[in-house]
Tab-separated table of C-alpha atoms and ligand atoms in Angstrom:
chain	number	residue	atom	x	y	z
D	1	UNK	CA	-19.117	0.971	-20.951
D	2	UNK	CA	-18.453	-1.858	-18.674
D	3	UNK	CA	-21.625	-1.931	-15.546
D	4	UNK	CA	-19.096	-2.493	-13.240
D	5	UNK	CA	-16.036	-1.682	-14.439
D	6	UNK	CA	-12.182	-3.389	-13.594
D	7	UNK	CA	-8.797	-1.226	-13.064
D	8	UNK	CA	-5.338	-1.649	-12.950
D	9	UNK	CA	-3.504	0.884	-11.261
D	10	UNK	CA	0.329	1.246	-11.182
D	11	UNK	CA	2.155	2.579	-9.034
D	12	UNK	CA	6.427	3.437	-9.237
D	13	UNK	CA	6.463	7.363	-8.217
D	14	UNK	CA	9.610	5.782	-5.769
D	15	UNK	CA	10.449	2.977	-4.172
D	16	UNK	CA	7.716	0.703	-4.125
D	17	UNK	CA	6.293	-1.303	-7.064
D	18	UNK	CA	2.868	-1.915	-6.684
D	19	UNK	CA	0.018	-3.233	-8.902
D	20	UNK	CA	-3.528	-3.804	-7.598
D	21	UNK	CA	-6.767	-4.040	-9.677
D	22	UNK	CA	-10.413	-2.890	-8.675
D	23	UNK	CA	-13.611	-3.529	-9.703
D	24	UNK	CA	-16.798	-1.255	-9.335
D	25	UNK	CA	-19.135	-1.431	-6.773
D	26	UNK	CA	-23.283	-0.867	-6.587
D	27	UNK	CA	-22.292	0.121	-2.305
D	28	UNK	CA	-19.780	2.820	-4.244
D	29	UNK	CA	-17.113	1.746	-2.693
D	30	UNK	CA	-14.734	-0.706	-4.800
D	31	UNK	CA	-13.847	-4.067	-4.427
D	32	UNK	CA	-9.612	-4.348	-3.657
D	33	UNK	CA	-9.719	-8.079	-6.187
D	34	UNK	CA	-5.425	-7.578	-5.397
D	35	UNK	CA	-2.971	-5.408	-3.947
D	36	UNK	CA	0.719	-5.903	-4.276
D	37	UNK	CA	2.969	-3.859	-3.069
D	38	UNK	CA	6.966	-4.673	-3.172
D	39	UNK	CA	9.579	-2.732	-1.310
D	40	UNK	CA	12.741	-1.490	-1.816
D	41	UNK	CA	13.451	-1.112	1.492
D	42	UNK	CA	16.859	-3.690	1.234
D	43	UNK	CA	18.663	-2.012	-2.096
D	44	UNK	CA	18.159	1.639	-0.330
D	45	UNK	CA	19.037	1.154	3.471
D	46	UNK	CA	22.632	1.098	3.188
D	47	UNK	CA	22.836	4.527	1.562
D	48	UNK	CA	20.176	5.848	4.097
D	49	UNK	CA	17.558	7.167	1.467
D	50	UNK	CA	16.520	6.496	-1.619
D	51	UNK	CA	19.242	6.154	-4.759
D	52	UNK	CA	17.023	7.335	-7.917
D	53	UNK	CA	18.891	5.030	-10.400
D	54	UNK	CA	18.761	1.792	-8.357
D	55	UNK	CA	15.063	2.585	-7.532
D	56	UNK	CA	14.391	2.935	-11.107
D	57	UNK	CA	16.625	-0.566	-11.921
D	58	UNK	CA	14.830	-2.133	-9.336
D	59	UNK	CA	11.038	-1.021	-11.305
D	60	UNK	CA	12.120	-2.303	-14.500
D	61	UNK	CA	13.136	-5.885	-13.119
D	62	UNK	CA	9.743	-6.669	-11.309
D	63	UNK	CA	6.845	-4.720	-12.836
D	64	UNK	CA	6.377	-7.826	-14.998
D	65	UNK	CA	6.777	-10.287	-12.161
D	66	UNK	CA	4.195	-7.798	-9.716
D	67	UNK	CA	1.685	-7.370	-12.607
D	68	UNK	CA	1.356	-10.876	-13.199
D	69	UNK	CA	1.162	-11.569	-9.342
D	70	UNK	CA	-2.014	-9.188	-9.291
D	71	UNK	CA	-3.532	-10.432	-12.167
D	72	UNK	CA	-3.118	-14.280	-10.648
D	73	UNK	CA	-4.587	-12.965	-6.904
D	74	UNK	CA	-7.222	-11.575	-8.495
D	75	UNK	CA	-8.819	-14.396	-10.574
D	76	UNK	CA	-9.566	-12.167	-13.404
D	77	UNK	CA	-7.666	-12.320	-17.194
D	78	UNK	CA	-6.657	-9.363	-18.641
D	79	UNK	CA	-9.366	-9.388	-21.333
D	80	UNK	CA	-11.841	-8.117	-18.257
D	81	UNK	CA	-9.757	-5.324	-17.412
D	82	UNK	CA	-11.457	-1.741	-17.996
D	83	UNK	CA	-8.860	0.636	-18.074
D	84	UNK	CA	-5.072	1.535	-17.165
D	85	UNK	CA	-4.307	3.727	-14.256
D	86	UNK	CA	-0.570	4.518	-13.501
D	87	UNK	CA	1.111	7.136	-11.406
D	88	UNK	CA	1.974	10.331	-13.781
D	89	UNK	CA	3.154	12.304	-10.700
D	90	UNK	CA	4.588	13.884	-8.558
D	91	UNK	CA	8.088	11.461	-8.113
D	92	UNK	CA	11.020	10.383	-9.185
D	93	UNK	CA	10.578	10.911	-13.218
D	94	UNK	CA	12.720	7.918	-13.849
D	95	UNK	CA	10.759	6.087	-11.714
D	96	UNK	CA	7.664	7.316	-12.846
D	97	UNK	CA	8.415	6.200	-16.560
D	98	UNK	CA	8.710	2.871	-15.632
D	99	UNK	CA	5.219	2.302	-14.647
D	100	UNK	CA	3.906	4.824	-17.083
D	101	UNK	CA	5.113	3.175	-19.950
D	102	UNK	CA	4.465	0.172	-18.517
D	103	UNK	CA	0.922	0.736	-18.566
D	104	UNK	CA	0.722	2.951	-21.900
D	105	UNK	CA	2.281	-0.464	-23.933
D	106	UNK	CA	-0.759	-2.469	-21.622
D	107	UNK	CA	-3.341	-0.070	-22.549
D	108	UNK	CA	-2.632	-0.052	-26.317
D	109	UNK	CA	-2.327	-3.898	-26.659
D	110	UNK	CA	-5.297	-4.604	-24.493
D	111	UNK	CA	-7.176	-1.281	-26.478
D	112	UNK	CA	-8.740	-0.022	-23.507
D	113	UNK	CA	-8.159	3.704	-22.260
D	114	UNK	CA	-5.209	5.021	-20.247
D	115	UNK	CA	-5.376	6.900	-17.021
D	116	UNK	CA	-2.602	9.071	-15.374
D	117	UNK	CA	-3.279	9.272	-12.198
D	118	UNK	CA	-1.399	12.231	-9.250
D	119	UNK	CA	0.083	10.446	-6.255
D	120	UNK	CA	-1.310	12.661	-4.138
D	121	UNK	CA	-4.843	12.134	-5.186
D	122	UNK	CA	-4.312	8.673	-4.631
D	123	UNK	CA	-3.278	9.280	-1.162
D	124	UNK	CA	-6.486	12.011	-1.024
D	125	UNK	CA	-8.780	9.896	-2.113
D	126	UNK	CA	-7.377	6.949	-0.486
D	127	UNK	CA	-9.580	5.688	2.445
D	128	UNK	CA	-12.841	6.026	0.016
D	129	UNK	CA	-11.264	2.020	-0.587
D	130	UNK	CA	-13.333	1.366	2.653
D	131	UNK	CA	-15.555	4.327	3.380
D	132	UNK	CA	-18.225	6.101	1.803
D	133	UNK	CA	-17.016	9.586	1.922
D	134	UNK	CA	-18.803	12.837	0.187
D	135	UNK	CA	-17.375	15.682	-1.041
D	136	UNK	CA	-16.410	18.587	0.561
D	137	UNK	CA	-13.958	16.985	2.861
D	138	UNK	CA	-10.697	18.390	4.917
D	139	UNK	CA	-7.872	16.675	3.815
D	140	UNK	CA	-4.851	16.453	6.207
D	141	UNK	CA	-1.857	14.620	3.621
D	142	UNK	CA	1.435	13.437	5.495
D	143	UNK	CA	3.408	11.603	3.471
D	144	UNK	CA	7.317	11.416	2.897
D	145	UNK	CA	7.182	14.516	0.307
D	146	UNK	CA	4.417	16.561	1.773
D	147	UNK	CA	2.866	18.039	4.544
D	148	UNK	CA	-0.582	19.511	3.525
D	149	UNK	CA	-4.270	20.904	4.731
D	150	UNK	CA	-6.561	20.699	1.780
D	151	UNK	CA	-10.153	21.515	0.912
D	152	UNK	CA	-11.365	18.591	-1.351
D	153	UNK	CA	-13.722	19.778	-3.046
D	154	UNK	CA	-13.954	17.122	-5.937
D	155	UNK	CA	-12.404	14.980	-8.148
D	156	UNK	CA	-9.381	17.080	-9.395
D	157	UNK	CA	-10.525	19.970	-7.596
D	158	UNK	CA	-8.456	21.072	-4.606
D	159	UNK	CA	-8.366	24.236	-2.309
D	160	UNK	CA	-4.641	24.242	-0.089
D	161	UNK	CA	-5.479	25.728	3.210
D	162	UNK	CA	-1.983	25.212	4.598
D	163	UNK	CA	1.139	23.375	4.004
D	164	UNK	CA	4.372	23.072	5.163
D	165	UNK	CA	7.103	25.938	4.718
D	166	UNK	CA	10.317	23.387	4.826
D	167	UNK	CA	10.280	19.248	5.729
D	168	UNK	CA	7.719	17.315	5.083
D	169	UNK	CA	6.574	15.553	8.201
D	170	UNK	CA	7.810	11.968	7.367
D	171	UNK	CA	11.126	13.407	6.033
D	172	UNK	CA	11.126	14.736	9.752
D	173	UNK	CA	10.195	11.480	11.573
D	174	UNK	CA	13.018	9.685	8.907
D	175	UNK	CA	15.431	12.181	9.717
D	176	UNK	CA	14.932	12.063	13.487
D	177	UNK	CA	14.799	8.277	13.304
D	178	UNK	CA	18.491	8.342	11.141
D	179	UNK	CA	20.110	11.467	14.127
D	180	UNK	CA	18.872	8.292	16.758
D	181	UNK	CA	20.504	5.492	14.696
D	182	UNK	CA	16.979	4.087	13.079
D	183	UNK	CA	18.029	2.717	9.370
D	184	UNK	CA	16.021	4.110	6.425
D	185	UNK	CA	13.248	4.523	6.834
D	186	UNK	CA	12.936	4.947	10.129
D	187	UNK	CA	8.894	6.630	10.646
D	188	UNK	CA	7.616	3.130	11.978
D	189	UNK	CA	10.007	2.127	14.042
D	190	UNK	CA	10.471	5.757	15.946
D	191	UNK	CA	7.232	5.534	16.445
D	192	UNK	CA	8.321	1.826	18.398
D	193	UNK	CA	11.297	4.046	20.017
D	194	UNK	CA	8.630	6.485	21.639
D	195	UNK	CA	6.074	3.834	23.070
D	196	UNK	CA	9.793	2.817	25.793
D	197	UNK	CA	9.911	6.504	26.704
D	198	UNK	CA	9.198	9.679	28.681
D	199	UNK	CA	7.704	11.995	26.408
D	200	UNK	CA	8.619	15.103	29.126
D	201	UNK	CA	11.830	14.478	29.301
D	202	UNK	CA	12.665	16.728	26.492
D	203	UNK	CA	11.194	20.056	25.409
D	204	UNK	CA	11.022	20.827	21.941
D	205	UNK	CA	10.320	23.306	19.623
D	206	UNK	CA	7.102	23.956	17.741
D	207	UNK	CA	8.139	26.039	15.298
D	208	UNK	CA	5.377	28.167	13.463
D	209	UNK	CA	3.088	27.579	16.317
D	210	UNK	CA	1.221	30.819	17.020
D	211	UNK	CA	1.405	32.184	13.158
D	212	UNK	CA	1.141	31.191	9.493
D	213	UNK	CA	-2.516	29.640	9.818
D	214	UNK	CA	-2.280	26.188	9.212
D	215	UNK	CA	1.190	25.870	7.414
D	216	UNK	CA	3.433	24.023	8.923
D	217	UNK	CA	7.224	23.666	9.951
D	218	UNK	CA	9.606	20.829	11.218
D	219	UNK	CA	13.117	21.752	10.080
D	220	UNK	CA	13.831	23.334	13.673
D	221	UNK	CA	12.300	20.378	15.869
D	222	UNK	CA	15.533	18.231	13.333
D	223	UNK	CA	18.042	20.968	14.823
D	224	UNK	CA	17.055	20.316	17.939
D	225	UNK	CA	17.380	16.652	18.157
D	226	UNK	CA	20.987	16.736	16.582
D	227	UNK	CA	21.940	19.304	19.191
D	228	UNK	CA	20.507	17.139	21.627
D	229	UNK	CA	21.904	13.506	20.342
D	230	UNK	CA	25.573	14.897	21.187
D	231	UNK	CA	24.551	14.899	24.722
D	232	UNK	CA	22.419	11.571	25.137
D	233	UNK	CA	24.229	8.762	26.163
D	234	UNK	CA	22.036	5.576	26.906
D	235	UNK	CA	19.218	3.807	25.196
D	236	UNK	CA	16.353	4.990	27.273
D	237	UNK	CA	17.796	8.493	26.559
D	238	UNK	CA	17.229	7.595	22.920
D	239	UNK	CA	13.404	6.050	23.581
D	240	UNK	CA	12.715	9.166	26.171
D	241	UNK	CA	13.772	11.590	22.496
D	242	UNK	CA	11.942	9.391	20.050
D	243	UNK	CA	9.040	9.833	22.941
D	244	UNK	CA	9.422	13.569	23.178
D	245	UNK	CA	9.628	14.350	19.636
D	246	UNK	CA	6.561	12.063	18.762
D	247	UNK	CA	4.542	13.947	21.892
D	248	UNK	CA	5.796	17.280	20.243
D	249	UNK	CA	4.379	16.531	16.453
D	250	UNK	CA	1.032	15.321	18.137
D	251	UNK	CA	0.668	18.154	19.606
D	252	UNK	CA	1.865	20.511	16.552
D	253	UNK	CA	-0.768	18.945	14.598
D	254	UNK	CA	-3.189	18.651	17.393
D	255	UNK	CA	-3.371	23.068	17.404
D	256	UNK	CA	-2.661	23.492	13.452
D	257	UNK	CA	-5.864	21.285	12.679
D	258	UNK	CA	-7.784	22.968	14.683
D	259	UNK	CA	-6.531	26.287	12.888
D	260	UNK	CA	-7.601	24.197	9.651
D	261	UNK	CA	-10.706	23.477	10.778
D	262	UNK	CA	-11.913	27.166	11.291
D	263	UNK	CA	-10.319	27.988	7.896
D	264	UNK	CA	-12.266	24.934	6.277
D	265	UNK	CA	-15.521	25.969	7.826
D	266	UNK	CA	-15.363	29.617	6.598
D	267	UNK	CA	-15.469	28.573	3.389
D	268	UNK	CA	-17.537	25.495	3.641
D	269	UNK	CA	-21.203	25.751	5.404
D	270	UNK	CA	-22.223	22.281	5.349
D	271	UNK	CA	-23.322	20.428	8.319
D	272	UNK	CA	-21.549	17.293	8.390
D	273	UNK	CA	-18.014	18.029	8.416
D	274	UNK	CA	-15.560	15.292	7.777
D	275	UNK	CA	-11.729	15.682	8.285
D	276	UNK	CA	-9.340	13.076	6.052
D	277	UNK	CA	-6.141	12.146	7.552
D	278	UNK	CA	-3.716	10.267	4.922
D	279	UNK	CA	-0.475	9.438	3.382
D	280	UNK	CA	2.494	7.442	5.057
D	281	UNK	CA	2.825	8.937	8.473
D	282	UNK	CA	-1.013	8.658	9.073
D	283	UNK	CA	-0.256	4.812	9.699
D	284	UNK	CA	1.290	6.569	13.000
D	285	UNK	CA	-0.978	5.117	15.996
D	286	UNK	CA	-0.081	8.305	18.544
D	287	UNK	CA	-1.071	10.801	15.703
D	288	UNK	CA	-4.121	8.968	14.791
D	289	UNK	CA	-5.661	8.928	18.765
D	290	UNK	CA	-4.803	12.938	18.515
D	291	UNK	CA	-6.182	13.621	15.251
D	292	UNK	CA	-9.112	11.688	16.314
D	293	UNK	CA	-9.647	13.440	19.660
D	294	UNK	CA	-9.361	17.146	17.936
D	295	UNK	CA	-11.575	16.217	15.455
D	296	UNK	CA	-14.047	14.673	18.116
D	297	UNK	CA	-14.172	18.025	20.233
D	298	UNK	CA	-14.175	20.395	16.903
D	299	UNK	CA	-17.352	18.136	15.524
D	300	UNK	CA	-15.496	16.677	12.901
D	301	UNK	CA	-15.990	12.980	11.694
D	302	UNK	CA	-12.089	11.772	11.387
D	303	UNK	CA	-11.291	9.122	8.451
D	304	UNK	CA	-7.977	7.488	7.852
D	305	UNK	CA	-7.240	4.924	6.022
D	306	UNK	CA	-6.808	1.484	6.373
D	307	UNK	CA	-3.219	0.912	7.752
D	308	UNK	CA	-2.453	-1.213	4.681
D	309	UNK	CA	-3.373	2.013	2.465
D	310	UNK	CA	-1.568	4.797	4.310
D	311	UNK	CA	1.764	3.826	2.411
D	312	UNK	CA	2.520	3.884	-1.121
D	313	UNK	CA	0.232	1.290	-3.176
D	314	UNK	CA	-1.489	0.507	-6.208
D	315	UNK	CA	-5.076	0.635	-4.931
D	316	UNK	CA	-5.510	3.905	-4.479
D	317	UNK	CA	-4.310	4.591	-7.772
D	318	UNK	CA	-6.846	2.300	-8.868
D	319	UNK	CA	-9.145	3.885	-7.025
D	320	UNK	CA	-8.879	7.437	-8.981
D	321	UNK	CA	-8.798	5.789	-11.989
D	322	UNK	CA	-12.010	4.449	-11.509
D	323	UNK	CA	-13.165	7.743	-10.429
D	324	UNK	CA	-12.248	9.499	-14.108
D	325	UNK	CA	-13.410	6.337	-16.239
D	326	UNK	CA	-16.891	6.971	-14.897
D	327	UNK	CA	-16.570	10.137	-16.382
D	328	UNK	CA	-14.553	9.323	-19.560
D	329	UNK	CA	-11.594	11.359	-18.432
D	330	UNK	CA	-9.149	9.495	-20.501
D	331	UNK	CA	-4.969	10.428	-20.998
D	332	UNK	CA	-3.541	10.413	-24.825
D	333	UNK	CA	-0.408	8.249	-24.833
D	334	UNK	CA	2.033	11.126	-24.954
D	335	UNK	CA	1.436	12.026	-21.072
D	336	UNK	CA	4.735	12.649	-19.635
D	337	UNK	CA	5.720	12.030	-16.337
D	338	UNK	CA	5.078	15.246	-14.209
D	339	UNK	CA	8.014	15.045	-11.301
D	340	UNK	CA	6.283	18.412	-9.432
D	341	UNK	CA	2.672	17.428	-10.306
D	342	UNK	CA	0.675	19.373	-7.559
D	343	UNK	CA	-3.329	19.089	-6.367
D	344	UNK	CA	-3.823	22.746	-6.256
D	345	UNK	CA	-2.418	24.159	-9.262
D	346	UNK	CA	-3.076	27.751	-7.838
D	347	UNK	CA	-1.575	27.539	-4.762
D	348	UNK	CA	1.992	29.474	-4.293
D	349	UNK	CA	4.973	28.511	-3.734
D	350	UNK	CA	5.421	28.540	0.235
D	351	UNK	CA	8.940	27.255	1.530
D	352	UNK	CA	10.944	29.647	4.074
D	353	UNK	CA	9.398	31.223	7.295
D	354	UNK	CA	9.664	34.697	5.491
D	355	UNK	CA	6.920	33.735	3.390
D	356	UNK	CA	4.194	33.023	5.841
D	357	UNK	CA	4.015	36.601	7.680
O	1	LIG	O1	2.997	8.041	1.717
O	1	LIG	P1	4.313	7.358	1.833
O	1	LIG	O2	4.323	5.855	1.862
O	1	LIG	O3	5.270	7.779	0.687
O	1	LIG	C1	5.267	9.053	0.143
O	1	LIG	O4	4.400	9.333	-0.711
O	1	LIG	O5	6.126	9.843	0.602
O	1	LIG	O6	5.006	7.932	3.159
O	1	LIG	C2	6.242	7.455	3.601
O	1	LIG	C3	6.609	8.183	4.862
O	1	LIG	C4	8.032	7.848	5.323
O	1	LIG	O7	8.675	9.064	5.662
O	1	LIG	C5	7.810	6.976	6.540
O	1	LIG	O8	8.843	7.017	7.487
O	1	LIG	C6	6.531	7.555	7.097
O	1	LIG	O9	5.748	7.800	5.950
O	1	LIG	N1	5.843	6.628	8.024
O	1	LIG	C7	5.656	6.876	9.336
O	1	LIG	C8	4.993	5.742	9.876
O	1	LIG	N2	4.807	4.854	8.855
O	1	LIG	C9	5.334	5.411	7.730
O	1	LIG	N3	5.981	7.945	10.090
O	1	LIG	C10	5.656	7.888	11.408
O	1	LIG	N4	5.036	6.846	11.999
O	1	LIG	C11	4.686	5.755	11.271
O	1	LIG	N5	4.082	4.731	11.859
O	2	LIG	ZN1	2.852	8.502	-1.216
């Protein structure tokens, strides 16, 4: 086995086609040789999310064209490459074929093992691109498709502590964004509406607050701003709800972290405690300067990642496949794209307030 071995991760769970490739590190932390990430963000605006087939289309024309951009950023020739990583899951399945077949042709011309690789472990494991982290770690994932508290306890091996019971928190910042006239997708640039406003002007809901642990809840904060975009009239109305709704999910997460804190530290007795923030929505400056300040007084060392890798890229799928070719955990060529892949197999199904008494 190659001393310092080089990946190619692929990554098409939706709509962005990324490639990057890695190499091994003696510091343990990876060197990023290229990181491409293209966007669909033009073919999906005008319907206001994102269309499946045109996503899928959009894979098949420029995986070649991205690959091949890696590879030349890089400086290495495929010959040197160690392994093929690709995103098995969870997604979009059409999507998801694309770059797993994609990478299953690579890996049996090039004869070097294939990887699937969970989205959400990419995300997990995601800031470890910069940062020495050890295992156990807290794991707070926001992304577009999930909202989640997690014990990491290893590679593969995840304990959910909480998650949420109906949006995920970036489907709640995009769907706030769209009710305030934000194109798709509109997390970022909220998060641009709130820095013009008053975030007192409005009071919102937290739903959830006082029960459930450390699950979570948005759909009744979206109510709340459609019942209250009838009434607004002027832009700084707009900036002073963008404002109050970003105060409102600081502070949601502000008190359910701390909940997941206790619940992590019941279970895990080790000194050091480290708390993970990552996925899409951690890229979210206001949430970052909260997370950081609970953490601070709870005696937590926060991590997030790079800005760069909060979004969907190849890296961090890179990044776990790395992590399983050091220990020879290799995929058979008939892996199937897993649309509902999950990182704690055990946990329950959780969505509905019902379920969380
Ligand atoms: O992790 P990600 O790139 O894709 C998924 O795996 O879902 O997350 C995308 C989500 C979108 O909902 C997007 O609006 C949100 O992350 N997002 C943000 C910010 N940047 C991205 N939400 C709030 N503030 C941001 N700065
Ligand atoms: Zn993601």
């Amino acid at each position: 086995m190659n001393k310092s071995p080089i990946i190619l991760g692929i990554e098409t769970s939706c709509d962005e086609t990324a490639v990057s490739i890695i190499q091994d590190n003696e510091s343990g932390i990876p060197k990023i040789l290229s990181n491409i990430v293209s966007s669909q963000f033009d073919i999906h605006k005008e319907f206001g999310g994102v269309v499946p087939e045109l996503a899928a289309r959009s894979h098949v024309e420029k995986i070649n064209l991205i690959a091949k951009k890696a590879l030349d950023e890089s400086g290495i020739t495929l010959d040197k490459v160690s392994a093929i990583a690709a995103t098995s899951g969870p997604g979009l399945i059409i999507c998801l074929s694309v770059g797993l077949n994609f990478a299953k042709s690579l890996s049996s011309s090039l004869k070097v093992p294939f990887i699937g690789v969970n989205h959400l472990e990419g995300h997990a494991l995601s800031p470890k691109l910069h940062t020495n982290i050890s295992y156990p770690y807290l794991l707070l994932l926001i992304s577009g498709g999930h909202s989640q508290f997690l014990s990491v306890n290893g590679l593969g091996s995840y304990t959910r502590l909480g998650t949420t019971i109906d949006d995920a928190l970036g489907e709640a910042f995009d769907k706030t964004a769209k009710l305030l006239g934000i194109e798709f997708p509109g997390g970022p640039k909220l998060e641009k509406f709130a820095e013009k406003g008053d975030p007192n002007k409005f009071k919102l809901p937290k739903p959830i607050i006082n029960k459930g642990g450390c699950n979570l809840s948005f759909a009744g904060l979206k109510t709340a701003i459609l019942r209250l975009t009838k009434t607004i009239k002027t832009d700084q109305e707009k900036y002073d709800l963008a404002a109050s709704f970003q105060k409102t999910i600081e502070e949601i997460l502000y008190i359910k972290s701390k909940t997941a804190f206790d619940e992590f530290s019941k279970t895990n007795s080790i000194k050091d405690k480290t708390f993970v923030v990552a996925g899409g929505v951690a890229a979210n400056k206001g949430i970052r300067k909260k997370l950081i300040e609970v953490s601070d007084e709870n005696n937590f060392l926060s991590i997030f990642p790079d800005i760069k890798l909060c979004g969907d890229n190849a890296a961090m799928i890179a990044l776990v496949g790395l992590e399983k070719y050091k220990i020879k955990k290799f995929d058979n060529i008939d892996l199937s794209a897993s649309p509902r892949l999950a990182l704690d197999k055990n946990a329950k199904f959780l969505k509905g307030s019902g379920l969380i008494y």
